[in-house]
């Protein structure tokens, strides 16, 4: 068994080598998303190992003075202690003459080699005509990425997440649609509004609603561990807890301004809530809670925990704001694909197993800033000019969204996003509003349409003509008035 001093020396050496390995990894300029993600996971593993070795050092220092006793013995015996330990090492190797000793620094050499440069070297070796010409440098080809890391990465994410580029909230979307009194949102709308106060409010705070919030938080925490291994989740959670403690007030919930915490009911109007507060049912519920102080404290604690879960969902959504936007853009892009293009995209993903074809980290040569096609590459310039994609149209109704080309601009008037924004303005998305992108012009047109409709209703009586027995012609209103007076 090694001495206490030797164990401490080995622990310090291991910590220094791991720190140098982390520095070597951070200095590598990687462009592929898969390699960057594996690098972050390797750094996270090294940090955990550093913490374990540091804990060993702390335990050795706290061991009842063993280190100080051993140091005192070494000072007392001097070189005799040194030669005794040297003889022990010699006798051990004499008994094991065929023991292969691997220098400890060799375990960390692989962290210095760039896997992308190693891939290029492999390709050059494979392209050589004869095996004699291929000079393979095993040290260069050995990097920090192995087959187990590739397999682990493929099984870690779902198909929708694309190795951590996007989020996959399909399961949570289904749970949201099954909630009582939940808004009927599409998956694309859900990605935009799942963290909003209106989406996190529920008329009935039942167990199903609590499970939905827990599912969101568990997914985001798992996503941080898989796609962002270097993200300091405990620190973010601790800061969110401190901010929540400062902002939260018992009995108040910013997302449920019309919510009765006593009866656990949500109301749509302030007048309905006021009438409920004066009802006998509510008064009895208040008296019952006042007579049972334990029930009051339990209800307050339940409301606090529920508000904390919602606050945590909003905090995680704010941290992942960029990835959620990328997810929405990817969902919109996939919805615009035809079935043939979608099948072709799946085939390309199966062929390019390394993710080189659709890697977001690779820089594509695109000096003219042309739009990207379904394959992630710039479209031809003649197609760009044919469809007039150089002309940009802005729609103020859709939040100043920019559309390239007349065809995309005309098509967006039939999309659900434009129709939803028109309903929010209180306007129908009829054909007469197509081509109008300004809110002011749309409201002015609707006002003119309403005025014309009222004028037509007023003048409808003047359109019909009646003739009396003498051949006199009157409009409908005059004829009916004369007839009632008995003059005709």
Coordinates of C-alpha atoms in Angstrom, one line a residue:
X1 CA 0.0 0.0 0.0
X2 CA 1.4 3.4 -0.9
X3 CA 2.2 5.9 1.8
X4 CA -0.1 8.8 2.7
X5 CA 2.4 11.3 1.1
X6 CA 2.6 9.2 -2.1
X7 CA -1.2 9.1 -2.4
X8 CA -1.3 12.9 -2.0
X9 CA 1.4 13.3 -4.6
X10 CA -0.5 11.1 -7.0
X11 CA -3.8 12.9 -6.4
X12 CA -2.1 16.3 -7.1
X13 CA -0.5 15.0 -10.2
X14 CA -3.8 13.6 -11.5
X15 CA -5.5 16.9 -10.9
X16 CA -2.8 18.9 -12.7
X17 CA -3.0 16.5 -15.7
X18 CA -6.8 16.7 -15.9
X19 CA -6.6 20.5 -15.8
X20 CA -4.1 20.5 -18.6
X21 CA -6.3 18.1 -20.6
X22 CA -9.2 20.5 -20.2
X23 CA -7.0 23.4 -21.5
X24 CA -6.0 21.2 -24.5
X25 CA -9.7 20.5 -25.3
X26 CA -10.7 24.2 -25.0
X27 CA -7.9 25.3 -27.4
X28 CA -9.2 23.0 -30.2
X29 CA -11.1 24.9 -32.9
X30 CA -13.9 22.5 -33.7
X31 CA -16.6 23.3 -36.3
X32 CA -18.8 20.2 -36.1
X33 CA -21.6 20.3 -33.7
X34 CA -21.3 16.6 -32.7
X35 CA -17.6 17.0 -31.8
X36 CA -18.2 20.2 -29.8
X37 CA -20.9 18.4 -27.8
X38 CA -18.7 15.4 -27.1
X39 CA -15.9 17.8 -26.1
X40 CA -18.2 19.4 -23.5
X41 CA -19.2 16.0 -22.2
X42 CA -15.5 15.1 -21.9
X43 CA -14.7 18.3 -20.0
X44 CA -17.6 17.7 -17.7
X45 CA -16.3 14.2 -17.0
X46 CA -12.8 15.5 -16.3
X47 CA -14.3 18.2 -13.9
X48 CA -16.2 15.4 -12.0
X49 CA -12.9 13.4 -11.7
X50 CA -11.1 16.5 -10.4
X51 CA -13.7 16.9 -7.7
X52 CA -13.4 13.2 -6.8
X53 CA -9.6 13.5 -6.5
X54 CA -9.9 16.7 -4.6
X55 CA -12.2 15.0 -2.1
X56 CA -9.6 12.2 -1.7
X57 CA -7.0 14.9 -0.8
X58 CA -9.4 16.4 1.7
X59 CA -10.1 13.0 3.3
X60 CA -6.3 12.3 3.5
X61 CA -5.7 15.6 5.2
X62 CA -8.5 15.0 7.7
X63 CA -7.2 11.5 8.5
X64 CA -6.2 11.6 12.2
X65 CA -2.7 13.0 11.7
X66 CA -1.5 10.1 9.6
X67 CA 0.3 12.4 7.2
X68 CA 2.0 14.3 9.9
X69 CA 3.1 11.1 11.7
X70 CA 4.5 9.7 8.4
X71 CA 6.4 13.0 7.7
X72 CA 7.9 12.9 11.2
X73 CA 9.0 9.3 10.7
X74 CA 10.7 10.2 7.4
X75 CA 12.5 13.1 9.0
X76 CA 13.7 10.9 11.8
X77 CA 15.0 8.0 9.7
X78 CA 16.4 10.1 6.9
X79 CA 17.9 8.1 4.0
X80 CA 17.1 4.8 5.6
X81 CA 13.4 5.3 4.9
X82 CA 14.2 6.2 1.3
X83 CA 16.3 3.1 0.7
X84 CA 13.7 0.8 2.3
X85 CA 11.1 2.1 -0.1
X86 CA 13.5 1.8 -3.0
X87 CA 14.1 -1.9 -2.1
X88 CA 10.3 -2.5 -2.0
X89 CA 9.9 -1.1 -5.5
X90 CA 12.8 -3.2 -6.8
X91 CA 11.5 -6.4 -5.2
X92 CA 8.0 -5.8 -6.7
X93 CA 9.3 -5.5 -10.2
X94 CA 11.7 -8.5 -9.7
X95 CA 8.6 -10.6 -8.9
X96 CA 6.7 -9.1 -11.9
X97 CA 9.3 -8.9 -14.7
X98 CA 6.8 -8.9 -17.6
X99 CA 4.6 -6.1 -16.2
X100 CA 3.8 -3.5 -18.8
X101 CA 4.0 0.0 -17.4
X102 CA 2.1 2.7 -19.3
X103 CA 3.2 6.2 -18.4
X104 CA 0.4 8.2 -16.9
X105 CA 0.9 11.1 -19.3
X106 CA 0.0 8.7 -22.2
X107 CA -3.6 8.6 -21.1
X108 CA -4.0 12.4 -21.7
X109 CA -2.1 12.7 -25.0
X110 CA -5.4 12.0 -26.9
X111 CA -6.9 15.2 -25.5
X112 CA -4.3 17.3 -27.5
X113 CA -5.3 15.9 -31.0
X114 CA -8.1 17.5 -33.0
X115 CA -10.6 14.9 -34.2
X116 CA -11.4 16.9 -37.4
X117 CA -7.7 17.0 -38.3
X118 CA -7.6 13.2 -37.6
X119 CA -10.6 12.7 -40.0
X120 CA -8.8 14.5 -42.7
X121 CA -5.7 12.4 -42.2
X122 CA -7.7 9.2 -42.4
X123 CA -9.3 10.4 -45.6
X124 CA -5.9 11.1 -47.1
X125 CA -4.6 7.7 -46.0
X126 CA -7.6 6.0 -47.5
X127 CA -7.3 7.8 -50.8
X128 CA -3.7 6.5 -51.4
X129 CA -3.5 3.9 -54.1
X130 CA -1.3 1.3 -52.3
X131 CA -1.0 0.2 -48.7
X132 CA 2.8 0.8 -48.9
X133 CA 2.2 4.5 -49.5
X134 CA -0.1 4.9 -46.6
X135 CA 1.8 6.2 -43.6
X136 CA -0.6 6.2 -40.6
X137 CA 0.4 8.0 -37.5
X138 CA -1.5 6.2 -34.7
X139 CA -0.8 9.0 -32.2
X140 CA -2.5 11.6 -34.4
X141 CA -5.4 9.3 -35.2
X142 CA -6.1 8.6 -31.5
X143 CA -8.3 11.4 -30.3
X144 CA -10.6 11.9 -27.3
X145 CA -13.6 10.6 -29.3
X146 CA -14.2 6.8 -29.5
X147 CA -17.0 4.6 -30.8
X148 CA -18.7 4.5 -27.4
X149 CA -19.0 8.3 -27.4
X150 CA -20.6 8.2 -30.9
X151 CA -23.0 5.5 -29.9
X152 CA -23.8 7.2 -26.6
X153 CA -24.5 10.5 -28.5
X154 CA -26.9 8.8 -31.0
X155 CA -29.0 7.2 -28.2
X156 CA -29.0 10.3 -26.0
X157 CA -31.2 12.5 -28.1
X158 CA -34.5 12.0 -29.9
X159 CA -34.9 12.6 -33.7
X160 CA -36.5 16.0 -33.1
X161 CA -33.7 17.2 -31.0
X162 CA -31.0 16.7 -33.6
X163 CA -28.1 16.1 -31.2
X164 CA -29.1 19.0 -28.9
X165 CA -29.7 21.7 -31.5
X166 CA -33.5 21.8 -30.9
X167 CA -35.9 20.9 -28.1
X168 CA -38.6 18.2 -28.3
X169 CA -41.8 19.2 -26.4
X170 CA -44.2 17.0 -28.2
X171 CA -44.9 14.9 -25.1
X172 CA -45.5 18.0 -23.0
X173 CA -47.7 19.5 -25.8
X174 CA -50.0 16.4 -25.6
X175 CA -50.2 16.7 -21.8
X176 CA -51.1 20.4 -22.2
X177 CA -53.9 19.6 -24.6
X178 CA -55.4 17.1 -22.2
X179 CA -55.6 19.7 -19.4
X180 CA -59.0 21.0 -18.5
X181 CA -59.9 24.4 -20.0
X182 CA -56.6 24.5 -21.9
X183 CA -56.2 26.6 -25.1
X184 CA -56.2 24.5 -28.3
X185 CA -52.8 25.4 -29.6
X186 CA -50.9 23.8 -32.4
X187 CA -47.4 22.6 -31.7
X188 CA -45.9 25.6 -33.4
X189 CA -48.1 28.0 -31.3
X190 CA -47.3 26.0 -28.2
X191 CA -43.5 26.5 -28.7
X192 CA -44.2 30.3 -28.6
X193 CA -46.6 30.5 -25.7
X194 CA -46.0 27.5 -23.4
X195 CA -44.0 29.7 -21.0
X196 CA -46.5 32.6 -21.1
X197 CA -48.8 33.4 -18.2
X198 CA -51.9 32.6 -20.2
X199 CA -50.6 29.1 -21.0
X200 CA -49.4 28.3 -17.5
X201 CA -52.7 29.3 -15.9
X202 CA -55.3 26.7 -15.3
X203 CA -58.8 27.0 -14.0
X204 CA -58.5 23.8 -11.9
X205 CA -55.2 23.2 -10.0
X206 CA -55.5 19.4 -10.1
X207 CA -52.9 16.7 -10.0
X208 CA -52.8 16.5 -13.8
X209 CA -51.8 20.2 -14.0
X210 CA -49.0 19.6 -11.4
X211 CA -47.7 16.6 -13.4
X212 CA -47.6 18.8 -16.5
X213 CA -45.4 21.4 -14.8
X214 CA -43.2 18.7 -13.3
X215 CA -42.8 17.1 -16.8
X216 CA -41.7 20.5 -18.3
X217 CA -39.1 21.0 -15.5
X218 CA -37.8 17.5 -15.7
X219 CA -37.4 17.7 -19.4
X220 CA -35.5 21.0 -19.3
X221 CA -33.2 19.8 -16.5
X222 CA -32.5 16.6 -18.5
X223 CA -31.9 18.6 -21.6
X224 CA -29.3 20.8 -19.8
X225 CA -27.5 17.6 -18.7
X226 CA -27.5 16.2 -22.2
X227 CA -27.1 19.1 -24.6
X228 CA -25.4 21.7 -22.3
X229 CA -23.2 19.6 -19.9
X230 CA -21.1 22.6 -18.8
X231 CA -24.1 24.6 -17.8
X232 CA -24.2 25.3 -14.1
X233 CA -27.8 24.1 -13.3
X234 CA -27.6 24.3 -9.5
X235 CA -26.4 27.9 -9.7
X236 CA -29.2 28.9 -12.1
X237 CA -31.8 27.1 -9.9
X238 CA -30.4 28.8 -6.7
X239 CA -30.6 32.2 -8.3
X240 CA -34.1 31.5 -9.5
X241 CA -35.1 30.5 -6.0
X242 CA -33.7 33.7 -4.5
X243 CA -35.5 35.8 -7.1
X244 CA -38.8 33.9 -6.5
X245 CA -38.5 34.4 -2.8
X246 CA -38.2 38.1 -3.3
X247 CA -41.1 38.4 -5.8
X248 CA -43.6 36.0 -4.5
X249 CA -46.3 37.1 -2.1
X250 CA -48.7 34.6 -0.5
X251 CA -52.1 34.7 -2.1
X252 CA -51.0 36.4 -5.2
X253 CA -50.3 34.9 -8.6
X254 CA -49.5 37.1 -11.6
X255 CA -50.7 34.5 -14.0
X256 CA -54.1 34.1 -12.3
X257 CA -55.5 37.6 -11.6
X258 CA -59.0 36.3 -11.8
X259 CA -58.4 33.2 -9.7
X260 CA -60.0 32.3 -6.3
X261 CA -57.4 30.6 -4.2
X262 CA -59.9 29.5 -1.6
X263 CA -62.2 27.7 -4.0
X264 CA -59.5 26.9 -6.5
X265 CA -61.6 28.3 -9.4
X266 CA -60.6 30.5 -12.4
X267 CA -62.9 33.2 -13.8
X268 CA -63.0 35.0 -17.1
X269 CA -64.4 38.4 -15.9
X270 CA -63.9 40.6 -12.9
X271 CA -67.7 40.9 -12.4
X272 CA -68.1 37.2 -12.2
X273 CA -65.2 37.0 -9.7
X274 CA -66.8 39.8 -7.6
X275 CA -70.1 38.0 -7.5
X276 CA -68.4 34.7 -6.5
X277 CA -66.7 36.5 -3.6
X278 CA -70.0 37.6 -2.2
X279 CA -71.7 34.2 -2.7
X280 CA -72.6 31.9 0.3
X281 CA -70.5 29.1 -1.1
X282 CA -67.3 31.2 -1.0
X283 CA -68.1 32.6 2.5
X284 CA -68.6 29.1 3.9
X285 CA -65.3 28.0 2.3
X286 CA -63.5 31.0 4.0
X287 CA -65.1 30.2 7.4
X288 CA -64.1 26.5 7.0
X289 CA -60.5 27.5 6.3
X290 CA -60.4 30.0 9.3
X291 CA -61.6 27.3 11.7
X292 CA -58.9 24.9 10.4
X293 CA -55.5 26.7 10.6
X294 CA -53.6 23.6 9.5
X295 CA -55.6 23.5 6.3
X296 CA -54.9 27.2 5.6
X297 CA -51.1 26.7 6.0
X298 CA -51.3 23.6 3.8
X299 CA -53.2 25.5 1.1
X300 CA -50.7 28.4 1.2
X301 CA -47.8 26.0 0.9
X302 CA -49.5 24.2 -2.1
X303 CA -50.0 27.5 -3.8
X304 CA -46.4 28.5 -3.2
X305 CA -45.1 25.2 -4.6
X306 CA -47.3 25.6 -7.7
X307 CA -46.1 29.1 -8.3
X308 CA -42.5 28.0 -7.9
X309 CA -42.9 25.3 -10.5
X310 CA -44.4 27.8 -13.0
X311 CA -41.6 30.3 -12.2
X312 CA -39.0 27.6 -12.8
X313 CA -40.5 26.8 -16.2
X314 CA -40.3 30.4 -17.2
X315 CA -36.7 30.6 -16.0
X316 CA -35.7 27.6 -18.0
X317 CA -37.5 28.8 -21.1
X318 CA -35.7 32.2 -20.9
X319 CA -32.3 30.4 -20.7
X320 CA -33.2 28.3 -23.7
X321 CA -34.8 31.1 -25.7
X322 CA -32.4 30.9 -28.6
X323 CA -32.8 27.1 -29.0
X324 CA -36.6 27.4 -28.8
X325 CA -36.6 30.0 -31.6
X326 CA -34.4 27.6 -33.6
X327 CA -36.9 24.8 -32.9
X328 CA -39.8 27.0 -34.2
X329 CA -37.9 27.9 -37.3
X330 CA -37.1 24.2 -37.9
X331 CA -40.7 23.2 -37.4
X332 CA -41.9 25.8 -39.8
X333 CA -39.3 24.7 -42.4
X334 CA -40.4 21.1 -42.1
X335 CA -44.0 21.9 -42.4
X336 CA -43.3 23.8 -45.7
X337 CA -41.6 20.7 -47.2
X338 CA -43.4 18.4 -49.5
X339 CA -43.6 14.6 -48.8
X340 CA -40.9 13.9 -51.4
X341 CA -38.5 16.5 -49.9
X342 CA -39.2 15.2 -46.4
X343 CA -38.4 11.6 -47.4
X344 CA -35.2 12.8 -49.2
X345 CA -34.1 14.7 -46.1
X346 CA -34.5 11.6 -44.0
X347 CA -32.5 9.6 -46.5
X348 CA -29.7 12.2 -46.5
X349 CA -29.6 12.0 -42.7
X350 CA -29.3 8.2 -42.8
X351 CA -26.5 8.4 -45.4
X352 CA -24.5 11.1 -43.6
X353 CA -24.3 9.4 -40.2
X354 CA -21.6 11.8 -39.0
X355 CA -23.9 14.8 -39.5
X356 CA -21.5 16.6 -41.8
X357 CA -24.2 17.4 -44.4
X358 CA -26.6 19.2 -42.1
X359 CA -24.1 20.4 -39.5
X360 CA -25.0 23.9 -38.3
X361 CA -21.4 24.5 -37.2
X362 CA -19.9 24.2 -40.7
X363 CA -19.6 27.4 -42.7
X364 CA -21.2 27.2 -46.1
X365 CA -19.8 29.3 -48.9
X366 CA -22.6 31.8 -49.6
X367 CA -21.2 35.2 -50.6
X368 CA -24.5 36.4 -52.1
X369 CA -26.4 35.5 -48.9
X370 CA -28.9 33.3 -50.9
X371 CA -31.7 31.5 -49.1
X372 CA -31.0 27.9 -48.1
X373 CA -32.9 25.1 -49.8
X374 CA -34.3 21.9 -48.2
X375 CA -30.7 20.3 -48.2
X376 CA -29.3 23.2 -46.2
X377 CA -27.3 24.6 -49.2
X378 CA -27.8 27.9 -51.0
X379 CA -30.3 27.7 -53.9
X380 CA -29.0 28.5 -57.5
X381 CA -28.8 32.2 -58.4
X382 CA -31.1 31.8 -61.4
X383 CA -33.8 30.3 -59.2
X384 CA -33.3 33.2 -56.8
X385 CA -33.9 35.7 -59.6
X386 CA -36.8 33.7 -61.1
X387 CA -38.9 33.8 -57.9
X388 CA -37.9 37.4 -57.2
X389 CA -36.5 36.5 -53.8
X390 CA -34.4 39.6 -53.8
X391 CA -37.5 41.7 -53.1
X392 CA -38.5 41.6 -49.4
X393 CA -42.1 42.3 -48.2
X394 CA -42.8 43.2 -44.6
X395 CA -46.2 42.4 -42.8
X396 CA -46.9 44.6 -39.9
X397 CA -49.8 42.5 -38.8
X398 CA -47.5 39.4 -38.4
X399 CA -45.1 41.3 -36.2
X400 CA -43.0 42.9 -39.0
X401 CA -42.2 39.5 -40.4
X402 CA -40.1 39.7 -43.6
X403 CA -41.0 37.5 -46.6
X404 CA -38.8 36.9 -49.6
X405 CA -40.5 37.1 -53.0
X406 CA -44.1 37.9 -54.0
X407 CA -45.1 34.2 -53.9
X408 CA -44.2 33.7 -50.3
X409 CA -45.8 37.0 -49.4
X410 CA -49.1 36.2 -51.1
X411 CA -49.2 32.7 -49.6
X412 CA -48.7 33.9 -46.0
X413 CA -52.2 35.6 -46.1
X414 CA -53.7 32.1 -46.1
X415 CA -51.5 30.8 -43.2
X416 CA -52.7 30.4 -39.7
X417 CA -50.3 32.9 -38.3
X418 CA -51.7 35.8 -40.3
X419 CA -55.3 34.6 -39.6
X420 CA -54.6 34.4 -35.9
X421 CA -53.2 38.0 -35.8
X422 CA -56.2 39.2 -37.8
X423 CA -58.6 37.7 -35.2
X424 CA -56.6 39.4 -32.4
X425 CA -57.3 42.7 -34.2
X426 CA -61.0 41.8 -34.4
X427 CA -60.9 41.6 -38.2
X428 CA -62.0 38.7 -40.4
X429 CA -59.4 37.2 -42.7
X430 CA -61.4 37.5 -45.9
X431 CA -60.2 37.9 -49.4
X432 CA -60.8 41.7 -49.4
X433 CA -58.0 42.0 -46.7
X434 CA -55.5 40.1 -48.8
X435 CA -52.6 42.3 -49.8
X436 CA -52.9 44.6 -46.9
X437 CA -50.1 44.3 -44.4
X438 CA -50.5 47.6 -42.4
X439 CA -52.6 47.5 -39.3
X440 CA -53.8 51.1 -39.9
X441 CA -54.9 50.3 -43.4
X442 CA -56.7 47.1 -42.3
X443 CA -58.6 48.9 -39.6
X444 CA -59.5 51.7 -42.0
X445 CA -60.8 49.2 -44.6
X446 CA -62.8 47.3 -42.0
X447 CA -64.4 50.7 -40.9
X448 CA -65.3 51.5 -44.4
X449 CA -66.8 48.0 -45.0
X450 CA -68.9 48.4 -41.9
X451 CA -70.1 51.8 -43.0
X452 CA -71.1 50.5 -46.4
X453 CA -72.9 47.6 -44.8
X454 CA -74.9 49.9 -42.6
X455 CA -75.7 52.2 -45.6
X456 CA -76.9 49.2 -47.6
X457 CA -79.2 48.2 -44.8
X458 CA -80.7 51.7 -44.6
X459 CA -81.1 52.0 -48.4
X460 CA -82.6 48.5 -48.9
X461 CA -86.1 49.9 -48.7
X462 CA -85.4 52.3 -51.5
X463 CA -84.3 49.6 -53.9
X464 CA -87.7 48.0 -54.2
X465 CA -90.5 49.8 -56.1
X466 CA -94.3 49.3 -55.8
X467 CA -97.1 50.4 -58.1
X468 CA -100.7 51.3 -57.0
X469 CA -103.9 50.7 -58.9
X470 CA -103.7 54.0 -60.6
X471 CA -100.2 53.3 -62.0
X472 CA -98.3 55.5 -59.5
X473 CA -94.8 54.1 -58.6
X474 CA -93.5 54.4 -55.1
X475 CA -90.5 52.9 -53.2
X476 CA -91.2 50.3 -50.6
X477 CA -91.1 52.5 -47.6
X478 CA -93.4 55.2 -49.1
X479 CA -95.8 52.6 -50.4
X480 CA -96.2 50.9 -47.0
X481 CA -96.7 54.2 -45.2
X482 CA -99.5 55.3 -47.5
X483 CA -101.1 51.9 -47.4
X484 CA -101.2 51.9 -43.6
X485 CA -102.8 55.4 -43.7
X486 CA -105.5 54.1 -46.1
X487 CA -104.5 56.6 -48.8
X488 CA -103.9 53.8 -51.3

